[in-house]
Amino acid sequence: HYFQKISLKDRLDGELEEHELQLLPSGWQIIGDIIIVNIPEKIWDKKYLIAASLLDMYPNCKTVMQDHGIKGQYRTPDREIIVGSCTETVHKENGCLFKMDATKVMFSKGNMAERTLMSAYGDDETVVDMFAGIGYFTIPIATHANPEKIVSIEMNPMAYEYLLKNIKLNHAENIVEPRNGDCMDVTPEGIADRVIMGYVGTTHKYLKPAINAVKSEGGVLHYHETVPEDLIYKRPFERIENAARGSGRYAEILELRKIKKYSPGVWHVVVDAAIKD
Ligand code: SAM
């Protein structure tokens, strides 16, 4: 007795032309009770049929949204509702609750392994989460480790609002100290055992405050960068080492993880580095 899920293509067989069936998306993201999909322009006129089939496949979902990508320093998604009305949802992952408005803040499926990995760190530590968003790393650490304190910095007021909600929702008020501001200005100094830099774009510009956040006994940096394939094992290492030297310290590269392809020929990587005096 086994149950095989009927595919989107099979569901729409007979309702769409063969060439339209070929254009159907093969994947989508589910955040809480919202399905986020990218329907190609050529079959956009079939969006209601496609959305209805997706809702049939996932009876717990209530909304279907078209994804037009993620933009700007705040990493704001550009999404439009096809079916449904509620854009706020609570996503469950790894024993954590993430409340968010899917039209206002992002939640990356590709970063799941990294969120889970971070949740294994933090016991008895002071952690500084420099680009905290809605609590992507803060909440898993607060939930699964036993940190002394997490300082979580986020400058987008919309993401910050959900960071506060998620701290409450996950009962982490006593552990997390949220700060609404630019981490160039509000990152604490000399207190961290661990610093997370979970932002891509111009992350290297924030290496100085990140390294200065590490306490004099030393600590670990988790540095995210989007880097062209041929520079993966060079540029992020050099940037960290130079920044450490600039702050009169020393960096030992511990590990590099490839998170996902960011764009053609460009990878999102994370480098773990020990910062020492
Ligand atoms: N790592 C996350 C995940 O697992 O899905 C995604 C990255 S998160 C969206 C990056 C956050 O950094 C955004 O919420 C953005 O508003 C914030 N941010 C960007 N520049 C910042 C700065 N200078 N200071 C504070 N927050 C900043």
PDB file of C-alpha atoms and ligand atoms in Angstrom:
ATOM      1  CA  HIS A   1       0.000   0.000   0.000  1.00  0.00           C
ATOM      2  CA  TYR A   2       1.737   3.121  -1.034  1.00  0.00           C
ATOM      3  CA  PHE A   3       0.416   6.529  -1.895  1.00  0.00           C
ATOM      4  CA  GLN A   4       1.857   8.406  -4.784  1.00  0.00           C
ATOM      5  CA  LYS A   5       1.169  12.114  -4.990  1.00  0.00           C
ATOM      6  CA  ILE A   6      -0.384  13.167  -8.287  1.00  0.00           C
ATOM      7  CA  SER A   7       1.894  15.653 -10.013  1.00  0.00           C
ATOM      8  CA  LEU A   8       0.837  19.154 -11.070  1.00  0.00           C
ATOM      9  CA  LYS A   9       1.251  18.093 -14.688  1.00  0.00           C
ATOM     10  CA  ASP A  10      -1.031  15.061 -14.286  1.00  0.00           C
ATOM     11  CA  ARG A  11      -3.633  17.178 -12.519  1.00  0.00           C
ATOM     12  CA  LEU A  12      -3.764  19.658 -15.383  1.00  0.00           C
ATOM     13  CA  ASP A  13      -3.587  17.054 -18.145  1.00  0.00           C
ATOM     14  CA  GLY A  14      -6.612  17.638 -20.373  1.00  0.00           C
ATOM     15  CA  GLU A  15      -7.070  21.217 -19.144  1.00  0.00           C
ATOM     16  CA  LEU A  16      -3.886  22.640 -20.650  1.00  0.00           C
ATOM     17  CA  GLU A  17      -2.398  22.113 -24.104  1.00  0.00           C
ATOM     18  CA  GLU A  18       0.630  19.831 -24.354  1.00  0.00           C
ATOM     19  CA  HIS A  19       3.055  22.764 -24.902  1.00  0.00           C
ATOM     20  CA  GLU A  20       1.551  24.525 -21.863  1.00  0.00           C
ATOM     21  CA  LEU A  21       2.001  21.419 -19.716  1.00  0.00           C
ATOM     22  CA  GLN A  22       5.692  21.476 -20.651  1.00  0.00           C
ATOM     23  CA  LEU A  23       5.992  25.007 -19.227  1.00  0.00           C
ATOM     24  CA  LEU A  24       4.522  24.182 -15.817  1.00  0.00           C
ATOM     25  CA  PRO A  25       6.857  24.886 -12.895  1.00  0.00           C
ATOM     26  CA  SER A  26       8.492  21.748 -11.509  1.00  0.00           C
ATOM     27  CA  GLY A  27       9.001  23.201  -8.032  1.00  0.00           C
ATOM     28  CA  TRP A  28       7.633  25.795  -5.619  1.00  0.00           C
ATOM     29  CA  GLN A  29       8.252  26.936  -2.073  1.00  0.00           C
ATOM     30  CA  ILE A  30       5.853  26.446   0.813  1.00  0.00           C
ATOM     31  CA  ILE A  31       6.107  28.955   3.656  1.00  0.00           C
ATOM     32  CA  GLY A  32       3.569  28.197   6.366  1.00  0.00           C
ATOM     33  CA  ASP A  33       0.249  27.968   4.500  1.00  0.00           C
ATOM     34  CA  ILE A  34       1.448  29.952   1.468  1.00  0.00           C
ATOM     35  CA  ILE A  35       2.603  28.395  -1.819  1.00  0.00           C
ATOM     36  CA  ILE A  36       5.118  30.540  -3.705  1.00  0.00           C
ATOM     37  CA  VAL A  37       5.506  29.676  -7.352  1.00  0.00           C
ATOM     38  CA  ASN A  38       7.003  31.092 -10.518  1.00  0.00           C
ATOM     39  CA  ILE A  39       4.541  30.665 -13.381  1.00  0.00           C
ATOM     40  CA  PRO A  40       6.142  31.524 -16.740  1.00  0.00           C
ATOM     41  CA  GLU A  41       4.670  34.486 -18.609  1.00  0.00           C
ATOM     42  CA  LYS A  42       3.616  32.275 -21.545  1.00  0.00           C
ATOM     43  CA  ILE A  43       1.088  30.422 -19.363  1.00  0.00           C
ATOM     44  CA  TRP A  44       0.209  33.359 -17.074  1.00  0.00           C
ATOM     45  CA  ASP A  45      -3.373  33.308 -18.428  1.00  0.00           C
ATOM     46  CA  LYS A  46      -3.687  29.833 -16.835  1.00  0.00           C
ATOM     47  CA  LYS A  47      -2.631  31.073 -13.390  1.00  0.00           C
ATOM     48  CA  TYR A  48      -5.992  30.427 -11.671  1.00  0.00           C
ATOM     49  CA  LEU A  49      -6.145  26.834 -12.945  1.00  0.00           C
ATOM     50  CA  ILE A  50      -2.558  26.226 -11.840  1.00  0.00           C
ATOM     51  CA  ALA A  51      -3.110  27.843  -8.430  1.00  0.00           C
ATOM     52  CA  ALA A  52      -6.277  25.807  -7.851  1.00  0.00           C
ATOM     53  CA  SER A  53      -4.397  22.576  -8.637  1.00  0.00           C
ATOM     54  CA  LEU A  54      -1.600  23.539  -6.253  1.00  0.00           C
ATOM     55  CA  LEU A  55      -4.147  24.184  -3.484  1.00  0.00           C
ATOM     56  CA  ASP A  56      -5.654  20.736  -4.209  1.00  0.00           C
ATOM     57  CA  MET A  57      -2.196  19.213  -3.765  1.00  0.00           C
ATOM     58  CA  TYR A  58      -1.654  20.964  -0.420  1.00  0.00           C
ATOM     59  CA  PRO A  59      -4.984  21.074   1.436  1.00  0.00           C
ATOM     60  CA  ASN A  60      -3.383  22.903   4.394  1.00  0.00           C
ATOM     61  CA  CYS A  61      -2.373  25.851   2.186  1.00  0.00           C
ATOM     62  CA  LYS A  62      -4.654  28.836   1.647  1.00  0.00           C
ATOM     63  CA  THR A  63      -2.737  31.246  -0.569  1.00  0.00           C
ATOM     64  CA  VAL A  64      -0.787  31.021  -3.831  1.00  0.00           C
ATOM     65  CA  MET A  65       1.658  33.787  -4.769  1.00  0.00           C
ATOM     66  CA  GLN A  66       3.695  34.493  -7.863  1.00  0.00           C
ATOM     67  CA  ASP A  67       7.377  35.157  -7.160  1.00  0.00           C
ATOM     68  CA  HIS A  68       9.149  37.919  -9.058  1.00  0.00           C
ATOM     69  CA  GLY A  69      12.435  37.688  -7.129  1.00  0.00           C
ATOM     70  CA  ILE A  70      14.116  39.432  -4.202  1.00  0.00           C
ATOM     71  CA  LYS A  71      15.408  42.994  -4.336  1.00  0.00           C
ATOM     72  CA  GLY A  72      17.627  45.488  -2.546  1.00  0.00           C
ATOM     73  CA  GLN A  73      19.584  45.708   0.688  1.00  0.00           C
ATOM     74  CA  TYR A  74      16.502  44.801   2.745  1.00  0.00           C
ATOM     75  CA  ARG A  75      16.172  41.609   0.640  1.00  0.00           C
ATOM     76  CA  THR A  76      12.491  42.449   0.005  1.00  0.00           C
ATOM     77  CA  PRO A  77      10.555  39.905  -2.051  1.00  0.00           C
ATOM     78  CA  ASP A  78       8.494  41.029  -5.013  1.00  0.00           C
ATOM     79  CA  ARG A  79       5.396  38.805  -4.898  1.00  0.00           C
ATOM     80  CA  GLU A  80       1.781  39.022  -5.999  1.00  0.00           C
ATOM     81  CA  ILE A  81      -1.201  37.044  -4.788  1.00  0.00           C
ATOM     82  CA  ILE A  82      -2.908  34.780  -7.326  1.00  0.00           C
ATOM     83  CA  VAL A  83      -5.373  33.130  -4.951  1.00  0.00           C
ATOM     84  CA  GLY A  84      -6.092  33.898  -1.296  1.00  0.00           C
ATOM     85  CA  SER A  85      -5.924  37.013   0.824  1.00  0.00           C
ATOM     86  CA  CYS A  86      -3.736  36.438   3.866  1.00  0.00           C
ATOM     87  CA  THR A  87      -0.061  37.264   3.346  1.00  0.00           C
ATOM     88  CA  GLU A  88       1.018  36.646   6.952  1.00  0.00           C
ATOM     89  CA  THR A  89       1.832  33.104   8.011  1.00  0.00           C
ATOM     90  CA  VAL A  90       3.749  31.053  10.558  1.00  0.00           C
ATOM     91  CA  HIS A  91       6.324  28.685   9.098  1.00  0.00           C
ATOM     92  CA  LYS A  92       7.533  25.751  11.182  1.00  0.00           C
ATOM     93  CA  GLU A  93      11.090  24.490  10.703  1.00  0.00           C
ATOM     94  CA  ASN A  94      13.391  22.498  12.952  1.00  0.00           C
ATOM     95  CA  GLY A  95      11.182  23.048  16.015  1.00  0.00           C
ATOM     96  CA  CYS A  96      11.114  26.835  15.476  1.00  0.00           C
ATOM     97  CA  LEU A  97       8.228  29.133  14.561  1.00  0.00           C
ATOM     98  CA  PHE A  98       8.882  31.879  12.017  1.00  0.00           C
ATOM     99  CA  LYS A  99       6.056  34.395  11.655  1.00  0.00           C
ATOM    100  CA  MET A 100       6.319  36.630   8.603  1.00  0.00           C
ATOM    101  CA  ASP A 101       4.491  38.456   5.874  1.00  0.00           C
ATOM    102  CA  ALA A 102       5.585  36.644   2.715  1.00  0.00           C
ATOM    103  CA  THR A 103       5.158  39.823   0.640  1.00  0.00           C
ATOM    104  CA  LYS A 104       7.431  41.842   2.944  1.00  0.00           C
ATOM    105  CA  VAL A 105      10.280  39.587   4.080  1.00  0.00           C
ATOM    106  CA  MET A 106      12.184  36.701   2.560  1.00  0.00           C
ATOM    107  CA  PHE A 107      12.661  33.162   3.792  1.00  0.00           C
ATOM    108  CA  SER A 108      15.198  31.204   1.792  1.00  0.00           C
ATOM    109  CA  LYS A 109      14.647  27.473   1.284  1.00  0.00           C
ATOM    110  CA  GLY A 110      18.288  27.136   0.198  1.00  0.00           C
ATOM    111  CA  ASN A 111      19.605  28.365   3.562  1.00  0.00           C
ATOM    112  CA  MET A 112      17.833  25.694   5.586  1.00  0.00           C
ATOM    113  CA  ALA A 113      20.919  23.535   6.144  1.00  0.00           C
ATOM    114  CA  GLU A 114      22.820  26.578   7.417  1.00  0.00           C
ATOM    115  CA  ARG A 115      19.999  27.537   9.802  1.00  0.00           C
ATOM    116  CA  THR A 116      20.013  23.978  11.156  1.00  0.00           C
ATOM    117  CA  LEU A 117      23.809  23.939  11.449  1.00  0.00           C
ATOM    118  CA  MET A 118      23.835  27.221  13.411  1.00  0.00           C
ATOM    119  CA  SER A 119      21.317  25.769  15.873  1.00  0.00           C
ATOM    120  CA  ALA A 120      24.007  23.319  17.012  1.00  0.00           C
ATOM    121  CA  TYR A 121      26.203  26.213  18.176  1.00  0.00           C
ATOM    122  CA  GLY A 122      25.911  28.728  20.946  1.00  0.00           C
ATOM    123  CA  ASP A 123      25.950  26.819  24.247  1.00  0.00           C
ATOM    124  CA  ASP A 124      27.091  29.218  27.012  1.00  0.00           C
ATOM    125  CA  GLU A 125      28.131  31.705  24.342  1.00  0.00           C
ATOM    126  CA  THR A 126      27.420  35.329  23.551  1.00  0.00           C
ATOM    127  CA  VAL A 127      26.340  35.389  19.916  1.00  0.00           C
ATOM    128  CA  VAL A 128      26.040  38.479  17.709  1.00  0.00           C
ATOM    129  CA  ASP A 129      23.657  37.960  14.778  1.00  0.00           C
ATOM    130  CA  MET A 130      24.486  40.994  12.612  1.00  0.00           C
ATOM    131  CA  PHE A 131      21.869  40.662   9.864  1.00  0.00           C
ATOM    132  CA  ALA A 132      19.195  38.998  11.924  1.00  0.00           C
ATOM    133  CA  GLY A 133      16.194  39.457   9.592  1.00  0.00           C
ATOM    134  CA  ILE A 134      13.134  37.849  11.192  1.00  0.00           C
ATOM    135  CA  GLY A 135      15.411  35.646  13.297  1.00  0.00           C
ATOM    136  CA  TYR A 136      16.622  33.078  10.726  1.00  0.00           C
ATOM    137  CA  PHE A 137      19.625  32.138  12.883  1.00  0.00           C
ATOM    138  CA  THR A 138      18.692  33.814  16.174  1.00  0.00           C
ATOM    139  CA  ILE A 139      15.583  31.687  16.730  1.00  0.00           C
ATOM    140  CA  PRO A 140      17.185  28.252  16.006  1.00  0.00           C
ATOM    141  CA  ILE A 141      20.105  29.073  18.323  1.00  0.00           C
ATOM    142  CA  ALA A 142      17.798  30.387  21.076  1.00  0.00           C
ATOM    143  CA  THR A 143      15.612  27.278  20.687  1.00  0.00           C
ATOM    144  CA  HIS A 144      18.204  24.508  20.444  1.00  0.00           C
ATOM    145  CA  ALA A 145      21.305  25.813  22.229  1.00  0.00           C
ATOM    146  CA  ASN A 146      21.701  27.367  25.619  1.00  0.00           C
ATOM    147  CA  PRO A 147      23.421  30.668  24.880  1.00  0.00           C
ATOM    148  CA  GLU A 148      24.305  33.287  27.430  1.00  0.00           C
ATOM    149  CA  LYS A 149      22.908  35.992  25.157  1.00  0.00           C
ATOM    150  CA  ILE A 150      22.178  36.706  21.486  1.00  0.00           C
ATOM    151  CA  VAL A 151      22.423  40.283  20.229  1.00  0.00           C
ATOM    152  CA  SER A 152      20.314  40.414  17.057  1.00  0.00           C
ATOM    153  CA  ILE A 153      20.671  43.396  14.748  1.00  0.00           C
ATOM    154  CA  GLU A 154      18.251  44.230  11.940  1.00  0.00           C
ATOM    155  CA  MET A 155      17.719  47.561  10.230  1.00  0.00           C
ATOM    156  CA  ASN A 156      14.649  46.919   8.056  1.00  0.00           C
ATOM    157  CA  PRO A 157      11.701  48.020  10.252  1.00  0.00           C
ATOM    158  CA  MET A 158       9.435  45.424   8.630  1.00  0.00           C
ATOM    159  CA  ALA A 159      11.801  42.507   9.288  1.00  0.00           C
ATOM    160  CA  TYR A 160      12.546  43.900  12.777  1.00  0.00           C
ATOM    161  CA  GLU A 161       8.834  43.874  13.616  1.00  0.00           C
ATOM    162  CA  TYR A 162       8.739  40.133  12.834  1.00  0.00           C
ATOM    163  CA  LEU A 163      12.006  39.527  14.683  1.00  0.00           C
ATOM    164  CA  LEU A 164      10.308  40.902  17.826  1.00  0.00           C
ATOM    165  CA  LYS A 165       7.221  38.755  17.180  1.00  0.00           C
ATOM    166  CA  ASN A 166       9.335  35.632  16.652  1.00  0.00           C
ATOM    167  CA  ILE A 167      11.354  36.211  19.824  1.00  0.00           C
ATOM    168  CA  LYS A 168       8.033  36.240  21.732  1.00  0.00           C
ATOM    169  CA  LEU A 169       6.493  33.351  19.783  1.00  0.00           C
ATOM    170  CA  ASN A 170       9.518  31.154  20.547  1.00  0.00           C
ATOM    171  CA  HIS A 171       9.795  32.303  24.184  1.00  0.00           C
ATOM    172  CA  ALA A 172      13.287  33.720  23.745  1.00  0.00           C
ATOM    173  CA  GLU A 173      12.749  37.124  25.415  1.00  0.00           C
ATOM    174  CA  ASN A 174      15.280  36.363  28.147  1.00  0.00           C
ATOM    175  CA  ILE A 175      18.019  35.332  25.722  1.00  0.00           C
ATOM    176  CA  VAL A 176      17.724  37.709  22.771  1.00  0.00           C
ATOM    177  CA  GLU A 177      18.596  41.396  22.849  1.00  0.00           C
ATOM    178  CA  PRO A 178      17.185  42.872  19.609  1.00  0.00           C
ATOM    179  CA  ARG A 179      18.625  46.060  18.125  1.00  0.00           C
ATOM    180  CA  ASN A 180      16.934  47.989  15.334  1.00  0.00           C
ATOM    181  CA  GLY A 181      19.671  49.726  13.382  1.00  0.00           C
ATOM    182  CA  ASP A 182      22.516  49.516  10.892  1.00  0.00           C
ATOM    183  CA  CYS A 183      25.064  46.980  12.094  1.00  0.00           C
ATOM    184  CA  MET A 184      27.765  49.403  10.973  1.00  0.00           C
ATOM    185  CA  ASP A 185      26.678  51.590  13.908  1.00  0.00           C
ATOM    186  CA  VAL A 186      25.062  49.370  16.534  1.00  0.00           C
ATOM    187  CA  THR A 187      27.203  46.194  16.593  1.00  0.00           C
ATOM    188  CA  PRO A 188      28.551  45.742  20.141  1.00  0.00           C
ATOM    189  CA  GLU A 189      32.326  45.522  20.675  1.00  0.00           C
ATOM    190  CA  GLY A 190      34.451  42.929  22.437  1.00  0.00           C
ATOM    191  CA  ILE A 191      31.674  40.639  23.690  1.00  0.00           C
ATOM    192  CA  ALA A 192      31.098  37.866  21.133  1.00  0.00           C
ATOM    193  CA  ASP A 193      32.131  34.217  21.128  1.00  0.00           C
ATOM    194  CA  ARG A 194      30.404  33.921  17.763  1.00  0.00           C
ATOM    195  CA  VAL A 195      29.387  36.409  15.083  1.00  0.00           C
ATOM    196  CA  ILE A 196      26.983  35.549  12.265  1.00  0.00           C
ATOM    197  CA  MET A 197      27.054  37.645   9.079  1.00  0.00           C
ATOM    198  CA  GLY A 198      24.051  36.154   7.248  1.00  0.00           C
ATOM    199  CA  TYR A 199      23.727  38.687   4.465  1.00  0.00           C
ATOM    200  CA  VAL A 200      25.022  38.620   0.928  1.00  0.00           C
ATOM    201  CA  GLY A 201      25.874  41.516  -1.325  1.00  0.00           C
ATOM    202  CA  THR A 202      28.335  43.769   0.427  1.00  0.00           C
ATOM    203  CA  THR A 203      28.976  41.698   3.541  1.00  0.00           C
ATOM    204  CA  HIS A 204      32.742  42.308   3.421  1.00  0.00           C
ATOM    205  CA  LYS A 205      32.145  45.984   4.183  1.00  0.00           C
ATOM    206  CA  TYR A 206      30.923  44.921   7.634  1.00  0.00           C
ATOM    207  CA  LEU A 207      33.920  42.750   8.507  1.00  0.00           C
ATOM    208  CA  LYS A 208      35.462  45.460  10.688  1.00  0.00           C
ATOM    209  CA  PRO A 209      32.512  45.775  13.121  1.00  0.00           C
ATOM    210  CA  ALA A 210      32.153  41.966  13.019  1.00  0.00           C
ATOM    211  CA  ILE A 211      35.776  41.366  13.999  1.00  0.00           C
ATOM    212  CA  ASN A 212      35.614  44.104  16.627  1.00  0.00           C
ATOM    213  CA  ALA A 213      32.572  42.374  18.122  1.00  0.00           C
ATOM    214  CA  VAL A 214      34.688  39.292  18.941  1.00  0.00           C
ATOM    215  CA  LYS A 215      35.958  39.278  22.513  1.00  0.00           C
ATOM    216  CA  SER A 216      39.678  39.427  23.274  1.00  0.00           C
ATOM    217  CA  GLU A 217      39.802  35.691  24.183  1.00  0.00           C
ATOM    218  CA  GLY A 218      38.814  34.997  20.568  1.00  0.00           C
ATOM    219  CA  GLY A 219      35.717  33.762  18.757  1.00  0.00           C
ATOM    220  CA  VAL A 220      34.284  32.401  15.535  1.00  0.00           C
ATOM    221  CA  LEU A 221      32.983  34.312  12.525  1.00  0.00           C
ATOM    222  CA  HIS A 222      30.423  32.869  10.086  1.00  0.00           C
ATOM    223  CA  TYR A 223      30.886  35.036   7.020  1.00  0.00           C
ATOM    224  CA  HIS A 224      28.502  34.847   4.030  1.00  0.00           C
ATOM    225  CA  GLU A 225      29.550  36.028   0.584  1.00  0.00           C
ATOM    226  CA  THR A 226      28.411  35.687  -3.020  1.00  0.00           C
ATOM    227  CA  VAL A 227      31.519  34.930  -5.023  1.00  0.00           C
ATOM    228  CA  PRO A 228      32.382  34.023  -8.644  1.00  0.00           C
ATOM    229  CA  GLU A 229      33.273  30.333  -8.971  1.00  0.00           C
ATOM    230  CA  ASP A 230      36.973  30.888  -9.722  1.00  0.00           C
ATOM    231  CA  LEU A 231      37.456  33.059  -6.618  1.00  0.00           C
ATOM    232  CA  ILE A 232      35.667  30.811  -4.091  1.00  0.00           C
ATOM    233  CA  TYR A 233      38.837  29.630  -2.329  1.00  0.00           C
ATOM    234  CA  LYS A 234      40.577  32.998  -2.516  1.00  0.00           C
ATOM    235  CA  ARG A 235      38.532  36.184  -2.203  1.00  0.00           C
ATOM    236  CA  PRO A 236      36.499  35.467   0.965  1.00  0.00           C
ATOM    237  CA  PHE A 237      39.615  34.155   2.772  1.00  0.00           C
ATOM    238  CA  GLU A 238      41.654  37.216   1.788  1.00  0.00           C
ATOM    239  CA  ARG A 239      38.901  39.607   2.807  1.00  0.00           C
ATOM    240  CA  ILE A 240      38.605  38.031   6.270  1.00  0.00           C
ATOM    241  CA  GLU A 241      42.381  37.821   6.785  1.00  0.00           C
ATOM    242  CA  ASN A 242      42.927  41.434   5.677  1.00  0.00           C
ATOM    243  CA  ALA A 243      40.117  42.742   7.871  1.00  0.00           C
ATOM    244  CA  ALA A 244      41.497  40.845  10.891  1.00  0.00           C
ATOM    245  CA  ARG A 245      44.973  42.238  10.251  1.00  0.00           C
ATOM    246  CA  GLY A 246      43.475  45.738   9.904  1.00  0.00           C
ATOM    247  CA  SER A 247      41.993  45.359  13.379  1.00  0.00           C
ATOM    248  CA  GLY A 248      45.336  44.146  14.773  1.00  0.00           C
ATOM    249  CA  ARG A 249      44.111  40.562  14.987  1.00  0.00           C
ATOM    250  CA  TYR A 250      44.613  37.249  13.248  1.00  0.00           C
ATOM    251  CA  ALA A 251      42.150  35.017  11.338  1.00  0.00           C
ATOM    252  CA  GLU A 252      42.405  31.244  10.985  1.00  0.00           C
ATOM    253  CA  ILE A 253      40.154  29.881   8.231  1.00  0.00           C
ATOM    254  CA  LEU A 254      38.323  26.814   9.543  1.00  0.00           C
ATOM    255  CA  GLU A 255      35.892  25.785   6.829  1.00  0.00           C
ATOM    256  CA  LEU A 256      34.096  26.863   3.670  1.00  0.00           C
ATOM    257  CA  ARG A 257      30.583  25.689   2.803  1.00  0.00           C
ATOM    258  CA  LYS A 258      28.881  26.138  -0.546  1.00  0.00           C
ATOM    259  CA  ILE A 259      25.272  27.064   0.242  1.00  0.00           C
ATOM    260  CA  LYS A 260      23.738  27.384  -3.210  1.00  0.00           C
ATOM    261  CA  LYS A 261      24.204  28.767  -6.704  1.00  0.00           C
ATOM    262  CA  TYR A 262      23.253  32.429  -6.426  1.00  0.00           C
ATOM    263  CA  SER A 263      23.321  33.310 -10.115  1.00  0.00           C
ATOM    264  CA  PRO A 264      25.093  31.794 -13.136  1.00  0.00           C
ATOM    265  CA  GLY A 265      28.729  31.238 -12.151  1.00  0.00           C
ATOM    266  CA  VAL A 266      28.278  32.794  -8.715  1.00  0.00           C
ATOM    267  CA  TRP A 267      28.046  30.882  -5.414  1.00  0.00           C
ATOM    268  CA  HIS A 268      26.704  31.810  -2.019  1.00  0.00           C
ATOM    269  CA  VAL A 269      29.346  30.494   0.385  1.00  0.00           C
ATOM    270  CA  VAL A 270      29.869  30.621   4.143  1.00  0.00           C
ATOM    271  CA  VAL A 271      33.353  30.777   5.627  1.00  0.00           C
ATOM    272  CA  ASP A 272      33.940  29.908   9.284  1.00  0.00           C
ATOM    273  CA  ALA A 273      37.007  31.654  10.684  1.00  0.00           C
ATOM    274  CA  ALA A 274      38.516  31.771  14.152  1.00  0.00           C
ATOM    275  CA  ILE A 275      39.440  35.333  15.149  1.00  0.00           C
ATOM    276  CA  LYS A 276      42.334  35.560  17.576  1.00  0.00           C
ATOM    277  CA  ASP A 277      44.358  38.330  19.194  1.00  0.00           C
TER     278      ASP A 277
HETATM  279  N1  SAM B   1      20.313  34.257   6.076  1.00  0.00           N
HETATM  280  C1  SAM B   1      18.899  34.511   5.889  1.00  0.00           C
HETATM  281  C2  SAM B   1      18.148  33.191   5.644  1.00  0.00           C
HETATM  282  O1  SAM B   1      18.498  32.161   6.240  1.00  0.00           O
HETATM  283  O2  SAM B   1      17.148  33.134   4.909  1.00  0.00           O
HETATM  284  C3  SAM B   1      18.646  35.559   4.842  1.00  0.00           C
HETATM  285  C4  SAM B   1      19.398  36.876   4.944  1.00  0.00           C
HETATM  286  S1  SAM B   1      18.511  38.159   5.761  1.00  0.00           S
HETATM  287  C5  SAM B   1      17.173  38.425   4.724  1.00  0.00           C
HETATM  288  C6  SAM B   1      19.504  39.584   5.641  1.00  0.00           C
HETATM  289  C7  SAM B   1      18.958  40.748   6.470  1.00  0.00           C
HETATM  290  O3  SAM B   1      19.995  41.709   6.667  1.00  0.00           O
HETATM  291  C8  SAM B   1      17.792  41.501   5.848  1.00  0.00           C
HETATM  292  O4  SAM B   1      16.677  41.400   6.689  1.00  0.00           O
HETATM  293  C9  SAM B   1      18.291  42.974   5.741  1.00  0.00           C
HETATM  294  O5  SAM B   1      17.275  43.915   6.024  1.00  0.00           O
HETATM  295  C10 SAM B   1      19.379  42.998   6.787  1.00  0.00           C
HETATM  296  N2  SAM B   1      20.409  44.037   6.594  1.00  0.00           N
HETATM  297  C11 SAM B   1      21.028  44.390   5.434  1.00  0.00           C
HETATM  298  N3  SAM B   1      21.965  45.342   5.664  1.00  0.00           N
HETATM  299  C12 SAM B   1      21.964  45.583   7.013  1.00  0.00           C
HETATM  300  C13 SAM B   1      22.728  46.439   7.869  1.00  0.00           C
HETATM  301  N4  SAM B   1      23.673  47.239   7.368  1.00  0.00           N
HETATM  302  N5  SAM B   1      22.470  46.426   9.190  1.00  0.00           N
HETATM  303  C14 SAM B   1      21.499  45.634   9.701  1.00  0.00           C
HETATM  304  N6  SAM B   1      20.736  44.792   8.943  1.00  0.00           N
HETATM  305  C15 SAM B   1      20.966  44.767   7.615  1.00  0.00           C
END
